[in-house]
Amino acid sequence: SPDFAMATQSANHLSDAHYRAIGSLVVGSTKIESVIVDLIANAMQTEIHMAIIAVDHQKVSSKIQTLRTFFHLAWGDDPSFEPLNKLLNRASELTDKRNTYAHAYWIVEPSGTAHAVRFSAKGKFKRSKEAVAAGTIVLVCFLLLAVFKVV
């Protein structure tokens, strides 16, 4: 297993550790997306290929909302649904982090600190900047996989 903590930086370039971590996160989140689509197929009581046809065009966050809707149809406001609702909330939070790290514009300071920069134009123009160590990206990957016990 590569040591993500030993990040080496060159001028304004992400470290190899950052590239490996982002790649792991993308691969790991693809596994999660497959689990979500499997759960949607089960909720729809259909074959996986039919669920793929129905939700393939959706972003992961929308697939999570679709799954949440199916669960709500099954359980309504039953309090036993709450742990599952919390799990889906956590998956949504981690998926947002995944999007930040996978789609960020990366800036590396002369000190070697890497920053994930995101831009948004939903209603108004916004820019966010977050210092991110390679190990943080790996942690998000493991947490995302752990939510659905894929690790």
Coordinates of N, CA, C and O in Angstrom, one line a residue:
S1 N 0.8 -1.2 0.0 CA 0.0 0.0 0.0 C 0.9 1.2 0.0 O 1.8 1.4 0.8
P2 N 0.6 2.2 -0.9 CA 1.5 3.4 -1.0 C 1.3 4.2 0.3 O 0.2 4.3 0.9
D3 N 2.3 4.9 0.6 CA 2.3 5.8 1.8 C 1.8 7.2 1.4 O 2.6 7.9 0.8
F4 N 0.5 7.4 1.6 CA 0.0 8.7 1.1 C 0.5 9.9 2.0 O 0.3 11.0 1.6
A5 N 1.0 9.6 3.1 CA 1.4 10.7 4.0 C 2.7 11.3 3.5 O 3.0 12.5 3.8
M6 N 3.5 10.6 2.7 CA 4.8 11.1 2.2 C 4.6 11.8 0.9 O 5.0 11.3 -0.2
A7 N 3.9 12.9 0.9 CA 3.6 13.7 -0.3 C 4.8 14.5 -0.7 O 5.3 15.3 0.1
T8 N 5.2 14.4 -2.0 CA 6.3 15.3 -2.5 C 5.7 16.2 -3.5 O 4.9 15.8 -4.3
Q9 N 6.0 17.4 -3.4 CA 5.4 18.4 -4.3 C 6.5 19.0 -5.2 O 7.6 19.2 -4.8
S10 N 6.2 19.3 -6.4 CA 7.0 20.1 -7.2 C 6.3 21.4 -7.5 O 5.1 21.5 -7.2
A11 N 6.9 22.4 -8.0 CA 6.3 23.8 -8.1 C 4.9 23.7 -8.8 O 4.9 23.3 -10.0
N12 N 3.9 24.1 -8.1 CA 2.5 24.1 -8.6 C 2.0 22.8 -9.2 O 1.2 22.9 -10.1
H13 N 2.5 21.7 -8.8 CA 2.0 20.4 -9.2 C 1.5 19.6 -8.0 O 2.2 19.6 -7.0
L14 N 0.4 18.9 -8.2 CA 0.0 18.0 -7.1 C 1.0 16.9 -7.0 O 1.6 16.4 -7.9
S15 N 1.1 16.4 -5.7 CA 2.0 15.3 -5.5 C 1.4 14.0 -6.1 O 0.2 13.9 -6.4
D16 N 2.3 13.0 -6.2 CA 1.9 11.7 -6.7 C 0.9 11.1 -5.7 O -0.1 10.4 -6.1
A17 N 1.1 11.4 -4.4 CA 0.1 10.9 -3.4 C -1.3 11.5 -3.6 O -2.3 10.7 -3.5
H18 N -1.4 12.7 -4.0 CA -2.7 13.3 -4.3 C -3.3 12.7 -5.5 O -4.5 12.3 -5.4
Y19 N -2.5 12.5 -6.5 CA -3.1 11.8 -7.7 C -3.6 10.4 -7.4 O -4.7 10.0 -7.8
R20 N -2.8 9.6 -6.6 CA -3.2 8.3 -6.2 C -4.5 8.3 -5.4 O -5.4 7.5 -5.5
A21 N -4.5 9.3 -4.4 CA -5.7 9.4 -3.6 C -6.9 9.7 -4.3 O -8.0 9.2 -4.1
I22 N -6.8 10.7 -5.2 CA -8.0 11.1 -6.0 C -8.5 9.9 -6.9 O -9.7 9.7 -7.0
G23 N -7.5 9.2 -7.5 CA -7.9 8.0 -8.3 C -8.6 7.0 -7.5 O -9.6 6.4 -7.9
S24 N -8.1 6.7 -6.3 CA -8.7 5.8 -5.4 C -10.1 6.2 -5.0 O -11.1 5.4 -4.9
L25 N -10.3 7.5 -4.8 CA -11.6 8.0 -4.4 C -12.6 7.9 -5.6 O -13.7 7.5 -5.4
V26 N -12.1 8.1 -6.8 CA -13.0 8.0 -8.0 C -13.4 6.5 -8.2 O -14.6 6.2 -8.4
V27 N -12.5 5.6 -8.0 CA -12.7 4.1 -8.2 C -13.7 3.7 -7.1 O -14.7 3.0 -7.3
G28 N -13.4 4.1 -5.8 CA -14.2 3.7 -4.7 C -15.6 4.2 -4.8 O -16.6 3.5 -4.5
S29 N -15.8 5.5 -5.3 CA -17.1 6.0 -5.4 C -17.9 5.4 -6.5 O -19.1 5.3 -6.4
T30 N -17.2 4.8 -7.5 CA -17.9 4.1 -8.6 C -18.5 2.8 -8.0 O -19.6 2.4 -8.3
K31 N -17.8 2.2 -7.0 CA -18.3 1.0 -6.4 C -19.6 1.3 -5.6 O -20.6 0.6 -5.6
I32 N -19.6 2.5 -4.9 CA -20.7 2.9 -4.1 C -21.9 3.2 -5.1 O -23.0 2.8 -4.8
E33 N -21.6 3.8 -6.2 CA -22.7 4.1 -7.2 C -23.3 2.8 -7.6 O -24.6 2.7 -7.8
S34 N -22.5 1.7 -7.8 CA -23.1 0.4 -8.2 C -24.0 -0.2 -7.1 O -25.0 -0.7 -7.4
V35 N -23.6 0.0 -5.9 CA -24.4 -0.5 -4.7 C -25.7 0.3 -4.7 O -26.8 -0.3 -4.5
I36 N -25.7 1.6 -4.9 CA -26.9 2.4 -4.9 C -27.8 1.9 -6.0 O -29.0 1.8 -5.8
V37 N -27.3 1.7 -7.2 CA -28.1 1.3 -8.3 C -28.7 -0.1 -8.0 O -29.9 -0.4 -8.3
D38 N -27.9 -1.0 -7.4 CA -28.5 -2.3 -7.0 C -29.6 -2.2 -6.0 O -30.6 -2.9 -6.1
L39 N -29.5 -1.3 -5.1 CA -30.5 -1.1 -4.1 C -31.8 -0.5 -4.7 O -32.9 -0.8 -4.4
I40 N -31.6 0.4 -5.7 CA -32.7 1.0 -6.5 C -33.4 -0.1 -7.2 O -34.7 -0.2 -7.2
A41 N -32.7 -1.0 -7.9 CA -33.3 -2.1 -8.6 C -34.1 -3.0 -7.7 O -35.2 -3.4 -8.0
N42 N -33.6 -3.2 -6.5 CA -34.3 -4.0 -5.5 C -35.6 -3.3 -5.1 O -36.6 -3.9 -5.0
A43 N -35.5 -2.0 -4.8 CA -36.6 -1.3 -4.4 C -37.7 -1.2 -5.5 O -38.9 -1.2 -5.3
M44 N -37.2 -1.2 -6.8 CA -38.1 -1.2 -7.9 C -38.7 -2.5 -8.3 O -39.6 -2.7 -9.1
Q45 N -38.1 -3.5 -7.6 CA -38.5 -4.9 -7.9 C -38.3 -5.3 -9.3 O -39.2 -5.8 -10.0
T46 N -37.1 -4.9 -9.8 CA -36.8 -5.1 -11.2 C -35.4 -5.6 -11.4 O -34.6 -5.7 -10.5
E47 N -35.0 -6.0 -12.6 CA -33.7 -6.4 -12.9 C -32.8 -5.2 -13.0 O -33.2 -4.1 -13.2
I48 N -31.5 -5.4 -12.7 CA -30.5 -4.4 -12.7 C -30.5 -3.6 -13.9 O -30.3 -2.3 -13.9
H49 N -30.6 -4.2 -15.1 CA -30.5 -3.4 -16.3 C -31.6 -2.4 -16.5 O -31.5 -1.4 -17.0
M50 N -32.8 -2.8 -15.9 CA -33.9 -1.8 -16.0 C -33.7 -0.6 -15.1 O -34.0 0.5 -15.4
A51 N -33.1 -0.9 -13.9 CA -32.7 0.2 -13.0 C -31.7 1.1 -13.6 O -31.7 2.3 -13.5
I52 N -30.7 0.5 -14.3 CA -29.7 1.3 -14.9 C -30.3 2.2 -16.0 O -29.9 3.4 -16.1
I53 N -31.2 1.6 -16.8 CA -31.9 2.4 -17.8 C -32.6 3.6 -17.1 O -32.6 4.7 -17.6
A54 N -33.2 3.4 -16.0 CA -34.0 4.4 -15.3 C -33.2 5.5 -14.7 O -33.6 6.6 -14.6
V55 N -32.0 5.2 -14.1 CA -31.3 6.2 -13.3 C -29.9 6.5 -13.8 O -29.2 7.3 -13.2
D56 N -29.4 5.8 -14.9 CA -28.1 6.1 -15.4 C -27.7 7.5 -15.6 O -26.6 8.0 -15.4
H57 N -28.7 8.3 -16.1 CA -28.5 9.7 -16.4 C -28.3 10.6 -15.2 O -27.9 11.7 -15.3
Q58 N -28.7 10.1 -14.0 CA -28.7 10.9 -12.8 C -27.3 10.9 -12.2 O -26.5 10.0 -12.3
K59 N -27.0 12.1 -11.5 CA -25.7 12.2 -10.8 C -25.9 11.3 -9.5 O -27.0 10.9 -9.2
V60 N -24.8 11.0 -8.9 CA -24.9 10.1 -7.7 C -25.8 10.7 -6.6 O -26.6 10.0 -6.0
S61 N -25.7 12.0 -6.4 CA -26.6 12.7 -5.4 C -28.0 12.5 -5.7 O -28.9 12.2 -4.8
S62 N -28.4 12.5 -7.0 CA -29.8 12.3 -7.4 C -30.2 10.8 -7.2 O -31.3 10.5 -6.9
K63 N -29.2 9.9 -7.5 CA -29.5 8.5 -7.3 C -29.8 8.2 -5.8 O -30.6 7.4 -5.4
I64 N -29.0 8.9 -4.9 CA -29.2 8.7 -3.5 C -30.6 9.3 -3.1 O -31.3 8.6 -2.3
Q65 N -31.0 10.4 -3.7 CA -32.4 10.9 -3.4 C -33.4 10.0 -4.0 O -34.5 9.8 -3.3
T66 N -33.2 9.4 -5.1 CA -34.2 8.4 -5.6 C -34.3 7.2 -4.7 O -35.4 6.8 -4.4
L67 N -33.2 6.7 -4.2 CA -33.2 5.6 -3.2 C -33.9 6.0 -2.0 O -34.8 5.3 -1.4
R68 N -33.7 7.2 -1.5 CA -34.3 7.7 -0.3 C -35.9 7.8 -0.5 O -36.6 7.4 0.4
T69 N -36.3 8.2 -1.7 CA -37.7 8.2 -2.0 C -38.3 6.9 -2.0 O -39.4 6.7 -1.4
F70 N -37.7 5.9 -2.6 CA -38.2 4.5 -2.5 C -38.3 4.0 -1.1 O -39.3 3.4 -0.7
F71 N -37.3 4.3 -0.3 CA -37.3 3.9 1.1 C -38.5 4.5 1.9 O -39.1 3.9 2.7
H72 N -38.7 5.8 1.6 CA -39.7 6.6 2.2 C -41.1 6.0 1.8 O -42.0 5.9 2.6
L73 N -41.2 5.6 0.5 CA -42.5 5.0 0.1 C -42.7 3.7 0.9 O -43.9 3.4 1.2
A74 N -41.7 2.9 1.2 CA -41.8 1.7 1.8 C -42.1 1.8 3.3 O -42.9 1.1 3.9
W75 N -41.4 2.8 4.0 CA -41.5 3.0 5.4 C -42.2 4.2 5.9 O -42.5 4.3 7.1
G76 N -42.5 5.1 5.0 CA -43.1 6.4 5.4 C -42.3 7.1 6.5 O -41.1 7.2 6.4
D77 N -43.0 7.6 7.5 CA -42.4 8.3 8.6 C -42.1 7.4 9.8 O -41.9 7.8 10.9
D78 N -42.1 6.1 9.5 CA -41.7 5.1 10.6 C -40.4 5.4 11.2 O -39.4 5.6 10.4
P79 N -40.2 5.5 12.5 CA -39.0 5.9 13.1 C -37.9 4.8 12.8 O -36.7 5.2 12.9
S80 N -38.2 3.6 12.5 CA -37.2 2.6 12.2 C -36.5 3.0 10.9 O -35.4 2.4 10.6
F81 N -37.0 3.9 10.1 CA -36.3 4.3 8.9 C -35.2 5.3 9.2 O -34.3 5.5 8.3
E82 N -35.2 5.9 10.4 CA -34.2 7.0 10.7 C -32.8 6.5 10.5 O -32.0 7.3 10.0
P83 N -32.3 5.3 11.0 CA -30.9 5.0 10.8 C -30.5 4.9 9.3 O -29.5 5.3 9.0
L84 N -31.4 4.4 8.5 CA -31.2 4.4 7.1 C -31.1 5.8 6.5 O -30.3 6.1 5.7
N85 N -32.0 6.6 7.0 CA -32.0 8.0 6.5 C -30.7 8.7 6.9 O -30.1 9.4 6.1
K86 N -30.1 8.4 8.1 CA -28.9 9.0 8.5 C -27.7 8.4 7.6 O -26.8 9.2 7.3
L87 N -27.8 7.2 7.3 CA -26.8 6.6 6.4 C -26.8 7.3 5.1 O -25.7 7.6 4.5
L88 N -28.0 7.5 4.5 CA -28.1 8.2 3.2 C -27.6 9.6 3.3 O -27.0 10.1 2.4
N89 N -27.9 10.3 4.4 CA -27.4 11.7 4.6 C -25.8 11.7 4.6 O -25.2 12.5 4.0
R90 N -25.2 10.7 5.3 CA -23.8 10.6 5.4 C -23.2 10.3 4.0 O -22.2 10.9 3.6
A91 N -23.9 9.4 3.2 CA -23.4 9.1 1.9 C -23.5 10.4 1.0 O -22.6 10.7 0.2
S92 N -24.5 11.2 1.2 CA -24.7 12.5 0.4 C -23.5 13.4 0.8 O -22.9 14.0 -0.1
E93 N -23.2 13.6 2.1 CA -22.1 14.5 2.5 C -20.8 14.0 1.9 O -20.0 14.8 1.4
L94 N -20.5 12.7 2.0 CA -19.3 12.2 1.4 C -19.2 12.3 -0.1 O -18.1 12.5 -0.6
T95 N -20.3 12.1 -0.7 CA -20.4 12.2 -2.2 C -20.0 13.7 -2.6 O -19.3 13.9 -3.6
D96 N -20.5 14.6 -1.8 CA -20.2 16.0 -2.1 C -18.7 16.3 -1.9 O -18.1 17.0 -2.8
K97 N -18.1 15.7 -0.9 CA -16.6 15.8 -0.7 C -15.9 15.2 -1.9 O -14.9 15.7 -2.4
R98 N -16.4 14.0 -2.3 CA -15.8 13.3 -3.5 C -15.8 14.3 -4.7 O -14.8 14.4 -5.4
N99 N -17.0 14.9 -4.9 CA -17.1 15.8 -6.1 C -16.1 17.0 -5.9 O -15.5 17.4 -6.9
T100 N -15.9 17.5 -4.7 CA -15.0 18.6 -4.5 C -13.6 18.2 -4.9 O -12.9 18.8 -5.7
Y101 N -13.2 17.0 -4.4 CA -11.8 16.6 -4.7 C -11.6 16.1 -6.1 O -10.5 16.3 -6.7
A102 N -12.6 15.4 -6.7 CA -12.4 14.9 -8.0 C -12.5 15.9 -9.1 O -11.9 15.8 -10.2
H103 N -13.3 17.0 -8.9 CA -13.6 18.0 -9.9 C -12.9 19.4 -9.6 O -13.2 20.3 -10.3
A104 N -12.1 19.4 -8.5 CA -11.6 20.7 -8.1 C -10.5 21.2 -9.1 O -9.9 20.5 -9.9
Y105 N -10.4 22.5 -9.1 CA -9.2 23.2 -9.7 C -8.2 23.2 -8.6 O -8.5 23.8 -7.5
W106 N -7.1 22.6 -8.8 CA -6.1 22.4 -7.7 C -5.0 23.5 -7.8 O -4.5 23.8 -8.9
I107 N -4.7 24.1 -6.7 CA -3.7 25.1 -6.6 C -2.7 24.6 -5.5 O -3.1 24.1 -4.5
V108 N -1.4 24.6 -5.9 CA -0.3 24.2 -4.9 C 0.5 25.4 -4.6 O 1.1 26.0 -5.5
E109 N 0.5 25.8 -3.3 CA 1.3 26.9 -2.9 C 2.8 26.5 -2.9 O 3.2 25.4 -2.9
P110 N 3.7 27.5 -2.9 CA 5.1 27.3 -2.9 C 5.5 26.4 -1.7 O 6.5 25.7 -1.7
S111 N 4.8 26.5 -0.6 CA 5.1 25.7 0.6 C 4.7 24.2 0.4 O 5.1 23.4 1.2
G112 N 4.0 23.9 -0.7 CA 3.6 22.5 -1.0 C 2.2 22.2 -0.6 O 1.7 21.1 -0.8
T113 N 1.5 23.1 0.1 CA 0.1 22.9 0.5 C -0.8 22.9 -0.8 O -0.8 23.9 -1.5
A114 N -1.6 21.8 -0.9 CA -2.5 21.7 -2.0 C -3.9 22.2 -1.6 O -4.3 21.9 -0.5
H115 N -4.5 23.0 -2.5 CA -5.8 23.5 -2.2 C -6.8 23.1 -3.3 O -6.5 23.2 -4.5
A116 N -8.0 22.6 -2.9 CA -9.0 22.3 -3.8 C -9.9 23.5 -3.9 O -10.5 24.0 -2.9
V117 N -10.0 24.0 -5.1 CA -10.8 25.2 -5.4 C -12.1 24.8 -6.2 O -12.0 24.1 -7.2
R118 N -13.2 25.2 -5.7 CA -14.5 25.0 -6.4 C -15.2 26.3 -6.8 O -15.1 27.2 -6.0
F119 N -15.8 26.3 -7.9 CA -16.6 27.4 -8.4 C -18.0 26.9 -8.5 O -18.3 25.8 -8.9
S120 N -18.9 27.8 -8.2 CA -20.4 27.5 -8.4 C -21.1 28.8 -8.9 O -20.7 29.9 -8.5
A121 N -22.0 28.6 -9.8 CA -22.8 29.7 -10.3 C -24.3 29.4 -10.2 O -25.1 29.7 -11.1
K122 N -24.6 28.7 -9.1 CA -26.1 28.4 -8.9 C -26.7 29.6 -8.1 O -26.6 29.7 -6.9
G123 N -27.3 30.5 -8.9 CA -27.9 31.6 -8.3 C -27.0 32.8 -8.1 O -27.4 34.0 -8.3
K124 N -25.8 32.5 -7.7 CA -24.7 33.6 -7.6 C -23.4 32.9 -7.8 O -23.2 31.7 -7.5
F125 N -22.4 33.7 -8.1 CA -21.0 33.1 -8.3 C -20.4 33.0 -7.0 O -20.3 33.9 -6.2
K126 N -19.9 31.8 -6.7 CA -19.1 31.5 -5.5 C -17.9 30.8 -5.7 O -17.8 30.0 -6.7
R127 N -16.9 31.0 -4.9 CA -15.6 30.3 -5.0 C -15.2 29.9 -3.6 O -15.3 30.6 -2.6
S128 N -14.9 28.6 -3.5 CA -14.4 28.1 -2.2 C -13.0 27.5 -2.3 O -12.6 27.0 -3.4
K129 N -12.2 27.6 -1.3 CA -10.8 27.1 -1.3 C -10.6 26.3 0.0 O -10.8 26.8 1.0
E130 N -10.1 25.1 -0.2 CA -9.9 24.2 1.0 C -8.5 23.5 0.9 O -8.2 22.9 -0.2
A131 N -7.7 23.7 1.9 CA -6.4 23.0 1.9 C -6.7 21.5 2.2 O -7.4 21.2 3.1
V132 N -6.1 20.7 1.3 CA -6.4 19.2 1.4 C -5.1 18.4 1.3 O -4.4 18.5 0.3
A133 N -4.9 17.6 2.4 CA -3.8 16.7 2.3 C -4.2 15.4 1.6 O -5.4 15.1 1.6
A134 N -3.3 14.7 1.0 CA -3.6 13.5 0.3 C -4.3 12.5 1.2 O -5.2 11.8 0.8
G135 N -3.8 12.4 2.5 CA -4.4 11.5 3.4 C -5.9 11.8 3.7 O -6.7 10.9 4.0
T136 N -6.3 13.0 3.6 CA -7.7 13.4 3.8 C -8.6 12.8 2.7 O -9.7 12.4 2.9
I137 N -8.1 12.9 1.5 CA -8.8 12.3 0.4 C -9.0 10.8 0.5 O -10.0 10.3 0.3
V138 N -7.9 10.1 1.0 CA -8.0 8.7 1.2 C -9.0 8.4 2.3 O -9.8 7.5 2.2
L139 N -9.0 9.2 3.4 CA -10.0 9.0 4.4 C -11.4 9.1 3.9 O -12.3 8.3 4.3
V140 N -11.7 10.1 3.1 CA -13.0 10.3 2.5 C -13.4 9.1 1.7 O -14.5 8.6 1.8
C141 N -12.4 8.5 1.0 CA -12.7 7.3 0.2 C -13.1 6.1 1.1 O -14.1 5.5 0.9
F142 N -12.3 5.9 2.2 CA -12.6 4.8 3.1 C -13.9 5.0 3.8 O -14.7 4.1 4.0
L143 N -14.2 6.2 4.2 CA -15.5 6.5 4.9 C -16.7 6.3 3.9 O -17.7 5.7 4.3
L144 N -16.5 6.7 2.7 CA -17.6 6.5 1.7 C -17.8 5.0 1.5 O -19.0 4.5 1.5
L145 N -16.7 4.2 1.4 CA -16.9 2.8 1.2 C -17.5 2.1 2.4 O -18.3 1.2 2.4
A146 N -17.1 2.6 3.6 CA -17.6 2.1 4.9 C -19.1 2.3 5.1 O -19.7 1.5 5.7
V147 N -19.6 3.4 4.6 CA -21.0 3.7 4.7 C -21.8 2.5 4.2 O -22.8 2.1 4.8
F148 N -21.4 2.0 3.1 CA -22.2 0.9 2.5 C -21.4 -0.5 2.7 O -21.7 -1.5 2.1
K149 N -20.4 -0.5 3.6 CA -19.7 -1.7 4.0 C -19.1 -2.4 2.7 O -19.2 -3.6 2.6
V150 N -18.5 -1.6 1.8 CA -18.0 -2.1 0.6 C -16.5 -2.5 0.8 O -16.0 -3.3 0.0
V151 N -15.9 -2.0 1.8 CA -14.4 -2.2 2.1 C -14.3 -3.6 2.6 O -15.1 -4.2 3.2

